[in-house]
XYZ file of C-alpha atoms in Angstrom:
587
model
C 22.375 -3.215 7.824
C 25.569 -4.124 6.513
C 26.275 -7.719 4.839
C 27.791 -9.446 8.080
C 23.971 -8.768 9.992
C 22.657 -12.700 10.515
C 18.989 -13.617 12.238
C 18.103 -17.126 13.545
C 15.013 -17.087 10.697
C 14.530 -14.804 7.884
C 11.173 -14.808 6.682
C 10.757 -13.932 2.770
C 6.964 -12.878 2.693
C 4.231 -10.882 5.243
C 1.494 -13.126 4.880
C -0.061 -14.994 7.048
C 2.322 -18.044 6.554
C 5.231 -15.835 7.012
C 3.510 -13.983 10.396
C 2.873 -17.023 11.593
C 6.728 -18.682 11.281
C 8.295 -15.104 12.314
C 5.603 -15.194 15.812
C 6.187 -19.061 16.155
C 9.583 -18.958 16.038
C 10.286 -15.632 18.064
C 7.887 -17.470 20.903
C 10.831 -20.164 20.642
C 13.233 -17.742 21.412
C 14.702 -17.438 18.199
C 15.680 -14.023 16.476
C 13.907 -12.934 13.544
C 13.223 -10.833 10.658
C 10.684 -10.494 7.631
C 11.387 -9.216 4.341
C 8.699 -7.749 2.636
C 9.185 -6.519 -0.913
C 6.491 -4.280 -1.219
C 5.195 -0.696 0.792
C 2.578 -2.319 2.567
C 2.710 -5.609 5.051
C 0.476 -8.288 5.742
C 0.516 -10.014 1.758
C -2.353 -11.687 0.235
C -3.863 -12.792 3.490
C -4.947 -9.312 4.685
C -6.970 -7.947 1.390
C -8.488 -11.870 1.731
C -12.020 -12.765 3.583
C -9.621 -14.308 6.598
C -11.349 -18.073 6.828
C -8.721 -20.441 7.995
C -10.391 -24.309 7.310
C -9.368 -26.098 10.744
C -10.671 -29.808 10.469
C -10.995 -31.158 14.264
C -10.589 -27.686 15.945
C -12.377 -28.358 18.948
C -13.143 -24.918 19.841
C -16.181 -24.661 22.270
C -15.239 -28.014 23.686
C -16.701 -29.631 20.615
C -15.726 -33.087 19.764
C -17.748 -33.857 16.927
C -15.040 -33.833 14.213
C -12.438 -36.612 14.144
C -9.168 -36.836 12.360
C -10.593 -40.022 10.462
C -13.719 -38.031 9.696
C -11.355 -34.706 8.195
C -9.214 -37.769 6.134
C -11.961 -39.553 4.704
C -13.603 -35.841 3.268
C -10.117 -35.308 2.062
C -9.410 -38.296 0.254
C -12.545 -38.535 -0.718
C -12.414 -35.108 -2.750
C -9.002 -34.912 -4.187
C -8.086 -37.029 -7.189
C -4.634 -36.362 -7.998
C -1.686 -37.888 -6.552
C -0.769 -36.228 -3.150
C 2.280 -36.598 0.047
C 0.262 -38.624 2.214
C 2.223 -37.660 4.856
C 1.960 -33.811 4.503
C -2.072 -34.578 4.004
C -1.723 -36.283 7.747
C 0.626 -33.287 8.945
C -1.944 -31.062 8.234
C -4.651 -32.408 9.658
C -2.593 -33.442 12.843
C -1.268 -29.695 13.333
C -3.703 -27.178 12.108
C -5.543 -28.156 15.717
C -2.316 -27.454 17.797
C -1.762 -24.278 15.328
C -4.973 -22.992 15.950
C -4.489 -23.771 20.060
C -1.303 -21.613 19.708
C -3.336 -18.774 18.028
C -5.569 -18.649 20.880
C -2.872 -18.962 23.744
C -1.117 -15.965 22.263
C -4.524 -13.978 22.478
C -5.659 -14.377 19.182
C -9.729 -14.446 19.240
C -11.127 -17.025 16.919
C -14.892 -18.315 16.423
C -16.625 -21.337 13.931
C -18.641 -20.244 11.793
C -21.765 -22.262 9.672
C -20.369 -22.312 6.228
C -20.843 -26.010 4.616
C -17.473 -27.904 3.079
C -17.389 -26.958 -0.558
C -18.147 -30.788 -1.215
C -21.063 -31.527 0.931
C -22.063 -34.424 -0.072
C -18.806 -36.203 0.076
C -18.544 -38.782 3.158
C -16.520 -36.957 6.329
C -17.614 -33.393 5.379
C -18.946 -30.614 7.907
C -20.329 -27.039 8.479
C -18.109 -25.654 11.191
C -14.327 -26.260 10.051
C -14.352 -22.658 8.641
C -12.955 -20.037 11.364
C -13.138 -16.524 11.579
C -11.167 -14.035 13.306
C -13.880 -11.314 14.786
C -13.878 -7.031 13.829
C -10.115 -5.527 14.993
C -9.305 -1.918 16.326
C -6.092 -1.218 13.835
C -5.034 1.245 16.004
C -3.959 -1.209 18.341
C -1.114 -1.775 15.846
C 0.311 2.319 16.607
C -1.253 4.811 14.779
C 2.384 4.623 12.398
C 1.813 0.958 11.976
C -1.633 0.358 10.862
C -2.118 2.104 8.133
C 1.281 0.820 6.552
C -0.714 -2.907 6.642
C -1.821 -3.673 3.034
C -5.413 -2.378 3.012
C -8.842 -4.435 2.000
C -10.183 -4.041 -1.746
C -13.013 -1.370 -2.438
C -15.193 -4.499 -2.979
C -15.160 -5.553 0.341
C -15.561 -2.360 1.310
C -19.210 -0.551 1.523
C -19.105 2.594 -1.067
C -15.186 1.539 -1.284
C -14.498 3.117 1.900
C -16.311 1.430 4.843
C -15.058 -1.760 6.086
C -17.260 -4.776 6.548
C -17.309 -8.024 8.475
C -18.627 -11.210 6.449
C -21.668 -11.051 8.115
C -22.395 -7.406 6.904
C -21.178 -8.491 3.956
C -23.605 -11.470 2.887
C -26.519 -9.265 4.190
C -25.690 -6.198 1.954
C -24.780 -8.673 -1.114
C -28.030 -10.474 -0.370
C -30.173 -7.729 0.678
C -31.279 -9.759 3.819
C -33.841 -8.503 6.681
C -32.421 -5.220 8.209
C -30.156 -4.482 5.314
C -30.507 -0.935 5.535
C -30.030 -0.735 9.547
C -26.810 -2.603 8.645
C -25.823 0.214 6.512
C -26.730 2.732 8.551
C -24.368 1.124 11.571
C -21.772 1.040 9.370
C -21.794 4.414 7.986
C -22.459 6.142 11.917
C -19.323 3.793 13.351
C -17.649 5.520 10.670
C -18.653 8.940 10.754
C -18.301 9.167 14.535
C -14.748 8.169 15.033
C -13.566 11.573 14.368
C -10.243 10.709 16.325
C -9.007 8.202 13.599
C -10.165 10.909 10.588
C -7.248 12.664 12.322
C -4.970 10.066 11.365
C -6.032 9.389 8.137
C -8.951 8.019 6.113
C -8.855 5.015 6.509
C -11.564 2.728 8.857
C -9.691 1.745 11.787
C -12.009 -1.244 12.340
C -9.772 -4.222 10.136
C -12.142 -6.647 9.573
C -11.559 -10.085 7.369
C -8.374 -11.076 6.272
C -6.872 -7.684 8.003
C -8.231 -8.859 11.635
C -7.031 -12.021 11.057
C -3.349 -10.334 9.955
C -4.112 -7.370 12.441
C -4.351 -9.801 15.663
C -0.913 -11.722 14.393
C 1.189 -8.775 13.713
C 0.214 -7.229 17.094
C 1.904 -10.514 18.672
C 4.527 -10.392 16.244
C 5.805 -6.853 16.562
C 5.481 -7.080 20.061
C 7.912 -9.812 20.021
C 10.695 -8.261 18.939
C 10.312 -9.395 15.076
C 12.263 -7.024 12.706
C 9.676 -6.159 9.425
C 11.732 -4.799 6.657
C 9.444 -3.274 3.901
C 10.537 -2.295 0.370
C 13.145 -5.743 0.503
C 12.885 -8.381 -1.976
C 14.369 -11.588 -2.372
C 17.044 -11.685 -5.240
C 19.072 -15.135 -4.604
C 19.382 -17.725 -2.005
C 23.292 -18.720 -0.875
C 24.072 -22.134 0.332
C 26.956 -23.139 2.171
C 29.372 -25.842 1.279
C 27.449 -28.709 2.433
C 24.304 -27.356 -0.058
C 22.488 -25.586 2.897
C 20.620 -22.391 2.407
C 22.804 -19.886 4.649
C 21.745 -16.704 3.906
C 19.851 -14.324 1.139
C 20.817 -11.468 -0.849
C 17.525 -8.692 -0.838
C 17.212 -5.573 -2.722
C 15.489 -2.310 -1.354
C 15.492 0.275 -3.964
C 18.221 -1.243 -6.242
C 20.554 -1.410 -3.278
C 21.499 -5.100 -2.721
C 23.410 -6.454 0.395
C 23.236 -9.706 1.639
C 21.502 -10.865 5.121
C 22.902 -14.223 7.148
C 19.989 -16.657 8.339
C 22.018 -19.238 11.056
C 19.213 -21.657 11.175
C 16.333 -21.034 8.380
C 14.647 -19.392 5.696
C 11.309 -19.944 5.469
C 9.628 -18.956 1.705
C 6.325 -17.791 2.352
C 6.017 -15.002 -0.843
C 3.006 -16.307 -2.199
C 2.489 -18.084 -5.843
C 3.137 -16.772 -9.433
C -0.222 -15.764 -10.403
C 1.618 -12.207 -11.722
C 4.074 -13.634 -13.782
C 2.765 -14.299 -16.989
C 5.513 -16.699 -18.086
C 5.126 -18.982 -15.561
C 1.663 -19.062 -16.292
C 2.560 -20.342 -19.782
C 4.923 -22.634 -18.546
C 2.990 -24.432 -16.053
C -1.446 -24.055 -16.645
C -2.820 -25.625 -19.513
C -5.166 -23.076 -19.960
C -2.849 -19.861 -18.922
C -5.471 -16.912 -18.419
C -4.176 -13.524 -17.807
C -2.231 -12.288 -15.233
C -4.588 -9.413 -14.939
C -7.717 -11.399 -14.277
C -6.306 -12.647 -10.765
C -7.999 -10.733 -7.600
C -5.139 -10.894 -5.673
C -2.663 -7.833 -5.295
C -1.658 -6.542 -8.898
C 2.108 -7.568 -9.538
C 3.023 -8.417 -6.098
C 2.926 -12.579 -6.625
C 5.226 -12.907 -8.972
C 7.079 -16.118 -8.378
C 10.529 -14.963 -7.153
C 10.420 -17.414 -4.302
C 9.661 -20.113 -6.437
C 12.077 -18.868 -8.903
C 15.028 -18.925 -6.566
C 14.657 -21.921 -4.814
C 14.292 -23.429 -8.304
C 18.071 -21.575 -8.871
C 19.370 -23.947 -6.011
C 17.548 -27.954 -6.737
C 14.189 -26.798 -5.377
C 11.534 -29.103 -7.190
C 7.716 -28.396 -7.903
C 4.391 -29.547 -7.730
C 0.522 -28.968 -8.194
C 2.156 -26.225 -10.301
C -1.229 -26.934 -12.992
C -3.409 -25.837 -10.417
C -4.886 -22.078 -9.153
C -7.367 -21.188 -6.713
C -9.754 -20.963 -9.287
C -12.076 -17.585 -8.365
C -14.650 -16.107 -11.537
C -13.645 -11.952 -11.653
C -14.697 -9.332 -14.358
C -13.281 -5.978 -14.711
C -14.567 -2.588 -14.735
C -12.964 0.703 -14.758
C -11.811 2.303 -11.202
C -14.156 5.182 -10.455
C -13.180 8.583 -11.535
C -9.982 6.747 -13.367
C -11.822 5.081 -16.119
C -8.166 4.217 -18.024
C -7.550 2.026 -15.168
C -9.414 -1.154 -14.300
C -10.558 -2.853 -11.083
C -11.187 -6.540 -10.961
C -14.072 -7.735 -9.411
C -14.974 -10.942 -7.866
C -17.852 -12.751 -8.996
C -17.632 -15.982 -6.711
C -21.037 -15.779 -5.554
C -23.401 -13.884 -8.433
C -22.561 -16.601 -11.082
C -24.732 -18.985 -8.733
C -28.188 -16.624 -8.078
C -31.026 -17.402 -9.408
C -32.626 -15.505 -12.686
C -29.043 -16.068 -14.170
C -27.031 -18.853 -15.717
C -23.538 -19.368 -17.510
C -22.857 -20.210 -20.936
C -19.520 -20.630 -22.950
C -19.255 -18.778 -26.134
C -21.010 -21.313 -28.118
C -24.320 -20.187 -25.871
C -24.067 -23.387 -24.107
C -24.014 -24.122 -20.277
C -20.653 -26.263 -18.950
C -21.358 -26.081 -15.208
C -23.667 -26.276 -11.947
C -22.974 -22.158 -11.210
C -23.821 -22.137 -7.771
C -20.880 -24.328 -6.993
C -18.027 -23.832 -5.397
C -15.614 -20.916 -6.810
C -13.006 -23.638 -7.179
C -14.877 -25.978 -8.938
C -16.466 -22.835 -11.022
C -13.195 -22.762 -12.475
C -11.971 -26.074 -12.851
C -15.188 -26.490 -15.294
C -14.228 -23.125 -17.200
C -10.759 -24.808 -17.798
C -12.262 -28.275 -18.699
C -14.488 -26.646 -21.054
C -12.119 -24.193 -22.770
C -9.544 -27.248 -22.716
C -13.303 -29.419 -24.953
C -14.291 -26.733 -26.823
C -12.120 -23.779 -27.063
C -14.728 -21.568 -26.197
C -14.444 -20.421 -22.738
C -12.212 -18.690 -20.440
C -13.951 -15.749 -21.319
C -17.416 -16.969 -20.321
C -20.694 -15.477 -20.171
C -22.804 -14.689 -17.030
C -26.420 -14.191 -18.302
C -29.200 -12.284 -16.010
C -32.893 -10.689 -16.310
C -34.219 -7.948 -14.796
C -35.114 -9.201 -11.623
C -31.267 -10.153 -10.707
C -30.187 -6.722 -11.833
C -32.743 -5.556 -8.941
C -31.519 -7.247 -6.130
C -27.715 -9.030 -7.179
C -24.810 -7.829 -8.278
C -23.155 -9.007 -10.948
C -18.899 -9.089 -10.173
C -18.414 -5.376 -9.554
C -21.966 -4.112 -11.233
C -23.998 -3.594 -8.056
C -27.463 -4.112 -7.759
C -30.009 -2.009 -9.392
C -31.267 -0.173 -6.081
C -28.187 0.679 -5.496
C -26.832 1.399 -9.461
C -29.705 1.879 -11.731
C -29.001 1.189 -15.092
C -29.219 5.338 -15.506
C -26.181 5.817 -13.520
C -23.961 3.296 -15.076
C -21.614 5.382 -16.846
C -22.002 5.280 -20.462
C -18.971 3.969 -21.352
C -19.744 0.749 -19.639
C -22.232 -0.390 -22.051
C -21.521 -2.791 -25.259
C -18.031 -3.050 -23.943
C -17.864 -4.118 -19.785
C -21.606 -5.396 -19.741
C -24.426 -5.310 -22.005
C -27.959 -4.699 -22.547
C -30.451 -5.742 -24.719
C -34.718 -6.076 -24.760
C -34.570 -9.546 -25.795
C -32.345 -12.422 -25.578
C -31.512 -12.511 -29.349
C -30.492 -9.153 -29.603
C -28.364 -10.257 -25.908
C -26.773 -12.770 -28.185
C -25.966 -10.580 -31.295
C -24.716 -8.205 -29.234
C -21.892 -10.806 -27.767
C -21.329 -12.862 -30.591
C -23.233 -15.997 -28.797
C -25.537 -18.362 -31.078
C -28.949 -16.964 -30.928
C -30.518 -20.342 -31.211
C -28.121 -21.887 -28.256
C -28.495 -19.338 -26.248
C -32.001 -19.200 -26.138
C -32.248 -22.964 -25.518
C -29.767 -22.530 -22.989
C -32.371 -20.028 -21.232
C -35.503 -21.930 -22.117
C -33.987 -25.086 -19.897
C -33.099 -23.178 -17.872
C -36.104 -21.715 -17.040
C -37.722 -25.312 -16.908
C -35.676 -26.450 -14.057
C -36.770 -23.285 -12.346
C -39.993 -23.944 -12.422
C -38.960 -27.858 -11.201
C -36.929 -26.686 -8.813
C -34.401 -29.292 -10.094
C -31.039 -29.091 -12.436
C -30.961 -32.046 -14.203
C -28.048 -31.075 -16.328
C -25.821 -30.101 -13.553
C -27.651 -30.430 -10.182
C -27.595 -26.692 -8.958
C -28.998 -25.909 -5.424
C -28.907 -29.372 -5.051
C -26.780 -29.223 -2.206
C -26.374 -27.534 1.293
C -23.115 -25.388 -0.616
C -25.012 -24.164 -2.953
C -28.126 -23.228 -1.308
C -26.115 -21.306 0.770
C -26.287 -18.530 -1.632
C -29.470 -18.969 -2.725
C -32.442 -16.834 -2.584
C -34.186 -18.020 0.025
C -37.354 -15.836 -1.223
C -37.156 -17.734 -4.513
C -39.095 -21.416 -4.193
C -39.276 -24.282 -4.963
C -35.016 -24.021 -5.621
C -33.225 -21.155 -4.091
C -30.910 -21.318 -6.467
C -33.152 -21.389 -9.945
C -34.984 -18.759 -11.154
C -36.534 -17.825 -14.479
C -34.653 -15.553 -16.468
C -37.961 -13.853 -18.399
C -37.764 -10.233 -17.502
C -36.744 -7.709 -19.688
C -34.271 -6.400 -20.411
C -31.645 -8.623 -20.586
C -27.992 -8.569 -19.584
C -24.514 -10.188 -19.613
C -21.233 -9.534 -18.588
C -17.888 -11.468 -19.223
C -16.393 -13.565 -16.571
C -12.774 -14.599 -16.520
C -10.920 -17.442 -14.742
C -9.577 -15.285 -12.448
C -7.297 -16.589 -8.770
C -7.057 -16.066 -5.293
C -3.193 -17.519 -5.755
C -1.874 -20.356 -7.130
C -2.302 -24.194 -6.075
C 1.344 -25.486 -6.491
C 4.431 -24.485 -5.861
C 7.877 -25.637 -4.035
C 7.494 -29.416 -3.334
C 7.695 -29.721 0.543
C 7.246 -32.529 3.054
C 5.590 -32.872 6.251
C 8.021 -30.632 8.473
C 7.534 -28.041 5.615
C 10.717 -28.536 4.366
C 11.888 -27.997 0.654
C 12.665 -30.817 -1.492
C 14.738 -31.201 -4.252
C 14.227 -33.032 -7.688
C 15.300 -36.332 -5.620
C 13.169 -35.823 -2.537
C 15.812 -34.669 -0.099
C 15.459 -32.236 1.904
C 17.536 -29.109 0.956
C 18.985 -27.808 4.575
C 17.845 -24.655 6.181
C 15.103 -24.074 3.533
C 11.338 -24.269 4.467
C 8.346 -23.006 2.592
C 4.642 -22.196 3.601
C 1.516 -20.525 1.972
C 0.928 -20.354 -2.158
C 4.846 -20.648 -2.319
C 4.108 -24.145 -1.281
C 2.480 -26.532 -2.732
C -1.058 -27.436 -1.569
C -1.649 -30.027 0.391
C -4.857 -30.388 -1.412
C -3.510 -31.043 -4.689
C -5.793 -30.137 -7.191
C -8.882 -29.318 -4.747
C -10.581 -26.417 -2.576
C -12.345 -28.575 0.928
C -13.911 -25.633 2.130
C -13.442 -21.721 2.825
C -10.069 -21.345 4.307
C -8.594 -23.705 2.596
C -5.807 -21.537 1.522
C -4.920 -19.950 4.776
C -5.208 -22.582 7.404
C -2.272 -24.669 5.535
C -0.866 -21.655 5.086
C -0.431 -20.540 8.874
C 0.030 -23.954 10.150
C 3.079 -24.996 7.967
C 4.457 -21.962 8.927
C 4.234 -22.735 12.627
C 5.309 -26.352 11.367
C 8.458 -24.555 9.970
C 9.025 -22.482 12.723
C 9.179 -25.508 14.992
C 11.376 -27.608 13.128
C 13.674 -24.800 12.480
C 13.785 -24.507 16.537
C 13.953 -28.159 17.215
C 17.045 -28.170 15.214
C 18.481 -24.928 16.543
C 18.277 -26.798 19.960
C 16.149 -23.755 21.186
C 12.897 -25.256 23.507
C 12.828 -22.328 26.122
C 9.872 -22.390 28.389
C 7.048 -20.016 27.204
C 7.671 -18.325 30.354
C 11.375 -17.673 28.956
C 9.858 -16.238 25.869
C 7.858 -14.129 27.442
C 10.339 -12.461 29.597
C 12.505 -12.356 25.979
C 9.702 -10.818 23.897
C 9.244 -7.579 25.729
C 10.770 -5.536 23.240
C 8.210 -3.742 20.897
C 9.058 -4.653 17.131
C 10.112 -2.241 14.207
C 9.023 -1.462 10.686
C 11.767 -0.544 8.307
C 12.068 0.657 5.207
């Protein structure tokens, strides 16, 4: 590895926007390697659920979505100034990204999950695609467990991995719940073989079958994945093109060569605290994000800023409510919890600190925290806000990472929990006192609350009015799935941050995924992809997947451009005879 080593592409993140440039652009025949600055591989995108939003996929011959249709939802739901022309990119390419998925072997299936706006002209229920369950092992029993494993939280008992389907049947204690667990528990406990290996489940499911299926493709096309290497600087030649990068791995810095591109695909700066300040109006804490602690920092961002790189949607996260509890048997360290779906059950509602509701809770996360902003932004009194429940959610919901009663009775919550994590009280005034709320706000809050319920209709902010939100209803609970009374003793509350799945903006790019500087020109060899980019989107969230569709098919927008201009359009035959090398992971 000395400083004269070069690659065709160097890709600066493990994510799925960087998998999917380094397995695009090795099928291209060109040469390869990913720099990864931290132990594990795979980035954001593998402790994620794995939805990629596809608009017009067309998988199981179905023709019922339409470019126009996937446009008019778009426009029709962002309302900030956006690149047209990227918007049209992405809805042009994600199809032909997704048909390159599958022609590599990559298994992916629609799901029924409703746009997040559902009542906006153009939307759907099936652009949301899933990856199905994937045997790690598959990877080499010295490459899979080096992939960045899921959170405890999507995990059953923090240890047993889940598909979304298990998933929403545990969280919502559906028909069969308990067979479900049992399944999962017996897969577990009868694959003795991979217990030899380590502890770890070797079924990857989510986000890690999603990154599990790529990095099988990728490795076994030669790709180099260098671990423990971070991005310190970009170099540009004379002519201003990006020519190579200097990386560090364990304080020792050398420089690599990159003939045709570098594609930035690092992720956002959700971690780094000062650009937080600089850029959010309402800057939150680094620690309430759910994505991996201090690994999205903002370096790419950072140095392509260094060299002319301009910004944009930089005001904007992927807004996600999290709490925080203590980790189990570590209670000086904290776990944060997502919370994306409990805000919205019924028997529950949100209030800001002045007791008083600011949002329709069953939402989408997005939009969830896009009101907690607007409202802290009106009144100064949110961002901490307040997730309010009875005893008949604490029986069947959880509450962020406070499962649900049959599971954690309130005897079993350890003791230091109480009056500081989530509280208790036997009546909503006492609720109130106990977390500085107005007693007389919040208990008007509740009372209307609990007269929609009875309704069945939101006036204030139209919850469970919509396919979205009903969703995640109760569907036990009539004549609104997502209203409930909140009259049981006792009662409860816990704090709920504006946490992030990543940030919104980033390095301003154009339709070939190209960086731009401050004038709009593109800077030469120097492409970006994922939360290092910015959205497409602008300021909005269209539906689940939203952050890793763009994200994997403006890296395979990269990739091609990058071998379009490296004159490289060998036949896929050719790359197949080139790629039967296996790929390496180095430290």
């Amino acid at each position: 590895m000395s400083a004269q080593e070069s690659f065709d592409v160097v890709v600066v993140g493990s994510g799925a926007a960087g998998a999917m440039a380094a397995l695009r652009a090795a099928e291209r025949g060109l040469s390869v390697l990913i720099v990864e600055k931290e132990r594990k591989f795979g980035g954001t995108s593998a402790v994620s659920g794995g939805v990629m939003w596809v608009p017009n996929h067309g998988l199981d011959g179905d023709v019922g979505d339409t470019r126009e249709a996937a446009l008019e939802y778009l426009r029709a739901i962002i309302t900030v100034p956006v690149n047209a022309a990227r918007l049209e990119a992405y809805v042009d390419m994600a199809p032909l990204m997704l048909a390159f998925l599958n022609a590599a072997g990559v298994p992916v299936a629609s799901g029924v999950w409703p746009d997040y706006f559902p009542d906006r002209p153009g939307a759907r229920s099936d652009r949301s695609l899933v990856v199905p369950t994937f045997d790690g092992r598959r990877l080499g029993d010295s490459v899979y467990p080096a992939m960045r494993e899921q959170y405890n939280r999507f995990k059953l008992f923090g240890r047993y991995a889940m598909d979304l389907t298990e998933t929403f049947t545990l969280m919502m204690q559906a028909k069969g719940w308990r067979r479900t667990v049992t399944n999962i528990l017996r897969r577990y406990w009868l694959d003795r073989e991979t217990r030899k290996v380590g502890r770890r489940d070797r079924r990857f499911t989510q986000g890690a079958a999603l990154m599990g299926e790529i990095y099988e493709k990728v490795l076994a096309r030669g790709v180099e994945l260098r671990t423990e290497t971070a991005l310190v600087e970009l170099q540009t030649d004379a002519q201003g093109r990006v020519c190579a990068l200097e990386v560090d791995n364990y304080g020792r810095r050398y420089t690599i060569a990159a003939r045709h591109g570098v594609v930035l695909a690092a992720g956002g700066f959700e971690w780094n605290q000062e650009l937080r300040e600089r850029f959010y109006p309402v800057p939150g804490r680094t620690r309430h994000s759910s994505t991996p602690e201090d690994a999205n920092r903002g370096e790419a961002l950072i140095a392509g800023e260094k060299i002319g790189a301009s910004t944009e949607h930089t005001e904007q996260g992927w807004w996600i409510p999290t709490m925080q509890l203590p980790m189990p048997r570590a209670s000086n360290f904290h776990e944060i919890h997502q919370a994306a779906f409990d805000v919205g059950r019924p028997h529950s509602l949100c209030v800001n600190r002045k007791g008083v509701r600011f949002v329709n809770e069953a939402t989408g996360y997005d939009r969830f925290g896009q009101a907690m902003v607007a409202d802290h932004l009106a009144t100064g009194a949110n961002c901490p806000c307040w997730l309010v429940f009875d005893a008949t959610f604490r029986e069947k919901f959880s509450a962020g990472g406070l499962m649900p009663n049959v599971l954690m009775p309130d005897a079993k919550v350890p003791g230091d929990w109480w009056g500081h994590y989530l509280f208790r009280a036997e009546s909503l005034a006492d609720l109130a006192r106990q977390i500085h709320v107005p007693v007389d706000a919040l208990e008007k809050s509740v009372a209307r609350m609990n007269a929609h319920a009875a309704s069945g209709t939101d006036p204030e902010f139209g919850r469970g009015g919509n396919a979205y939100d009903r969703m995640f209803g109760d569907p036990g609970v009539a004549p609104n799935p997502c209203l409930g009374a909140i009259a049981k003793a006792p009662f409860y509350a816990v704090p709920i941050n504006n946490g992030d799945l990543g940030t919104k903006g980033g390095l301003r790019c154009d339709e070939r995924a190209r960086v731009l500087d401050g004038a709009g020109v593109p800077i030469g060899n120097l492409y970006a992809a994922g939360n290092c980019a910015g959205s497409p989107f602008g300021d909005c969230y269209p539906g689940a997947g939203a952050t890793i569709g763009p994200a994997l098919t403006f890296g395979f927008v990269a990739a091609n451009d990058i071998a379009e201009r490296a004159g490289n359009s060998a036949s896929a035959r050719g790359d197949e005879d080139q790629s039967a090398h296996e790929g390496e992971i180095v430290a």
